[in-house]
C-alpha positions as MATLAB code, in Angstrom:
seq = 'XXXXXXXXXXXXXXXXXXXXXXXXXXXXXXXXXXXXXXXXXXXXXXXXXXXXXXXXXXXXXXXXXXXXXXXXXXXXXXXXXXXXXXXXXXXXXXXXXXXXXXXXXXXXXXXXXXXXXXXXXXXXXXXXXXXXXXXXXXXXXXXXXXXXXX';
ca = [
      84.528   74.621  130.648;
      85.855   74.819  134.480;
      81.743   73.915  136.055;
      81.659   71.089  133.990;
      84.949   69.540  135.098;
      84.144   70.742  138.448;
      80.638   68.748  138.341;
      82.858   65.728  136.682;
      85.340   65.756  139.853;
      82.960   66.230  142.591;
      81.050   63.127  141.204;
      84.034   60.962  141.351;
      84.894   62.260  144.338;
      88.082   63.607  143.036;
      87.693   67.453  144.852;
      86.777   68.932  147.935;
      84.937   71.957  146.594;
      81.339   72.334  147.595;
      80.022   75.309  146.297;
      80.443   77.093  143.125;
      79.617   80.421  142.432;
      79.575   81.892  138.314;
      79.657   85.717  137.792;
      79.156   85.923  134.201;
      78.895   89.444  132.874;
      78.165   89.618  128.866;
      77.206   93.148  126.905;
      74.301   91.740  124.891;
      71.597   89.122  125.905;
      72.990   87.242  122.580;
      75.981   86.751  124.696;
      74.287   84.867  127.124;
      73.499   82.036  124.244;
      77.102   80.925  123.669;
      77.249   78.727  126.847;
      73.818   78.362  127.928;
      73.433   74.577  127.520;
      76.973   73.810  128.745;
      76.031   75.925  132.171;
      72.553   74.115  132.002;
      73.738   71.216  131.538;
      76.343   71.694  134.561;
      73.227   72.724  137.018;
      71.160   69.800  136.114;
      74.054   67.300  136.486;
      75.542   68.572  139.713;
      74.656   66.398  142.743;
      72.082   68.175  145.925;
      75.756   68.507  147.672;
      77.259   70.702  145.199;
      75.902   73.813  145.669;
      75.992   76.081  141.799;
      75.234   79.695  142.008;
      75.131   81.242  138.755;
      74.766   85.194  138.230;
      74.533   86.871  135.228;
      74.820   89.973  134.133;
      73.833   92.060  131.075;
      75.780   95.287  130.807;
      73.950   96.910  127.810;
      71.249   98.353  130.183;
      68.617   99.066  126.826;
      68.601   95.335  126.670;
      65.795   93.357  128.194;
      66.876   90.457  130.232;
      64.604   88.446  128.431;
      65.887   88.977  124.442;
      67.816   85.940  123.377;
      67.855   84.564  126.844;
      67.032   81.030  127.357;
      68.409   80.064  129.677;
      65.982   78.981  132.570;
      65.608   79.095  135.942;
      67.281   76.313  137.253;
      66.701   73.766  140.244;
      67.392   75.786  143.735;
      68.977   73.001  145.839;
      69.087   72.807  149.528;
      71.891   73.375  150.130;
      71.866   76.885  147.748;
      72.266   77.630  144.336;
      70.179   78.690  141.652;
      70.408   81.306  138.688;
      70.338   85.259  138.308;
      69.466   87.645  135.833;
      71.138   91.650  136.611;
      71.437   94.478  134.047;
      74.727   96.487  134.651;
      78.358   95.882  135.540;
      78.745   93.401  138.805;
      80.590   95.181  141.655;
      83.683   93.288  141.213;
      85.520   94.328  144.792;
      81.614   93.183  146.575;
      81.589   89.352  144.474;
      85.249   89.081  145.790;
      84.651   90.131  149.260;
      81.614   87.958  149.656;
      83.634   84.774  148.158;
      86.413   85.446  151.094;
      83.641   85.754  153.609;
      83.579   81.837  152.804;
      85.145   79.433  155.260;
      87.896   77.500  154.225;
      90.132   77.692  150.430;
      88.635   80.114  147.688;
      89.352   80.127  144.675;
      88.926   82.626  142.067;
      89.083   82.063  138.437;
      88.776   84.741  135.786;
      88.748   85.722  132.028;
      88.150   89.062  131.202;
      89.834   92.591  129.767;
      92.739   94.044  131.531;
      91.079   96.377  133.436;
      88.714   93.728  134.685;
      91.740   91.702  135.717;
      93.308   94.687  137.166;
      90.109   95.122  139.470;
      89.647   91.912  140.258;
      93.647   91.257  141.357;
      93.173   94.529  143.769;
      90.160   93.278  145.646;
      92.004   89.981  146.121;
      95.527   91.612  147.461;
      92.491   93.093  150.042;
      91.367   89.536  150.655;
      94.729   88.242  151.349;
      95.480   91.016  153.577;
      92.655   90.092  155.738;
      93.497   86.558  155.923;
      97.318   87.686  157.123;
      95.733   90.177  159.762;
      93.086   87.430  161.052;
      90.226   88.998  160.035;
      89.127   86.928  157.065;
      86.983   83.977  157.012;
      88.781   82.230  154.569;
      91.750   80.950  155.130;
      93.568   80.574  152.000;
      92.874   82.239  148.153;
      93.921   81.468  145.045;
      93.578   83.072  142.098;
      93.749   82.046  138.279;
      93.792   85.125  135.471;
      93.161   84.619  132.232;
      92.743   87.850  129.538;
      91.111   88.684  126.255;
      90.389   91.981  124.672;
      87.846   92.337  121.278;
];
């Protein structure tokens, strides 16, 4: 999984990314238990100085947040981070507009259906278009798209 090699390459000093940020949108709770110790596991190893912000979302809104998950609340560092539990669909074009108000390089990883692909490719053409006109924070985006359908 991309956090845990992240965690691995901040420790040895091998990256210059300080802050992580994990949308992770699922349609049942049960979802939630197919990486829930790899993600823990990530939290708890990650140094104070690498900030880990993990949100998650459950879109079947008849679903209580707390069915099946068990995944905790983990450690809030100083510097930020922590974990959050949302019913519904994230706003994709807000998550990527709020990673771009970010100094510095963002980058943008994703694995998801067309569509959410789709979205997600729009909001960051918007992004770059702020950086070319000066009016973005962040100087530089990438972005990585990966997709599956069921």
């Amino acid at each position: 999984m991309l956090l845990l090699d992240l965690v691995r390459s901040f420790k040895a000093d091998q990256t210059a990314c300080r802050k992580v940020r994990l949308v992770w949108a699922v349609r049942t709770n049960d979802g939630l238990s197919w990486f829930d110790n790899v993600i823990s596991s990530a939290i708890k190893a990650a140094p104070e100085q690498l900030s880990i912000d993990v949100s998650y979302y459950v879109t079947d809104t008849t679903a209580t947040l707390d069915d099946g998950a068990s995944i905790e609340s983990e450690k809030s560092k100083p510097g930020g981070g922590g974990v959050s539990r949302n019913t519904g669909r994230p706003h994709l074009h807000a998550v990527v507009k709020e990673f771009c108000g970010e100094q510095g390089t963002v980058a943008i990883a994703t694995c998801g259906p067309n569509s959410f692909n789709i979205n997600i490719g729009i909001a960051v053409a918007e992004c770059e278009l702020a950086i070319l006109g000066g009016t973005s924070a962040c100087s530089e985006i990438y972005l990585h798209r990966e997709t599956y359908s069921w």
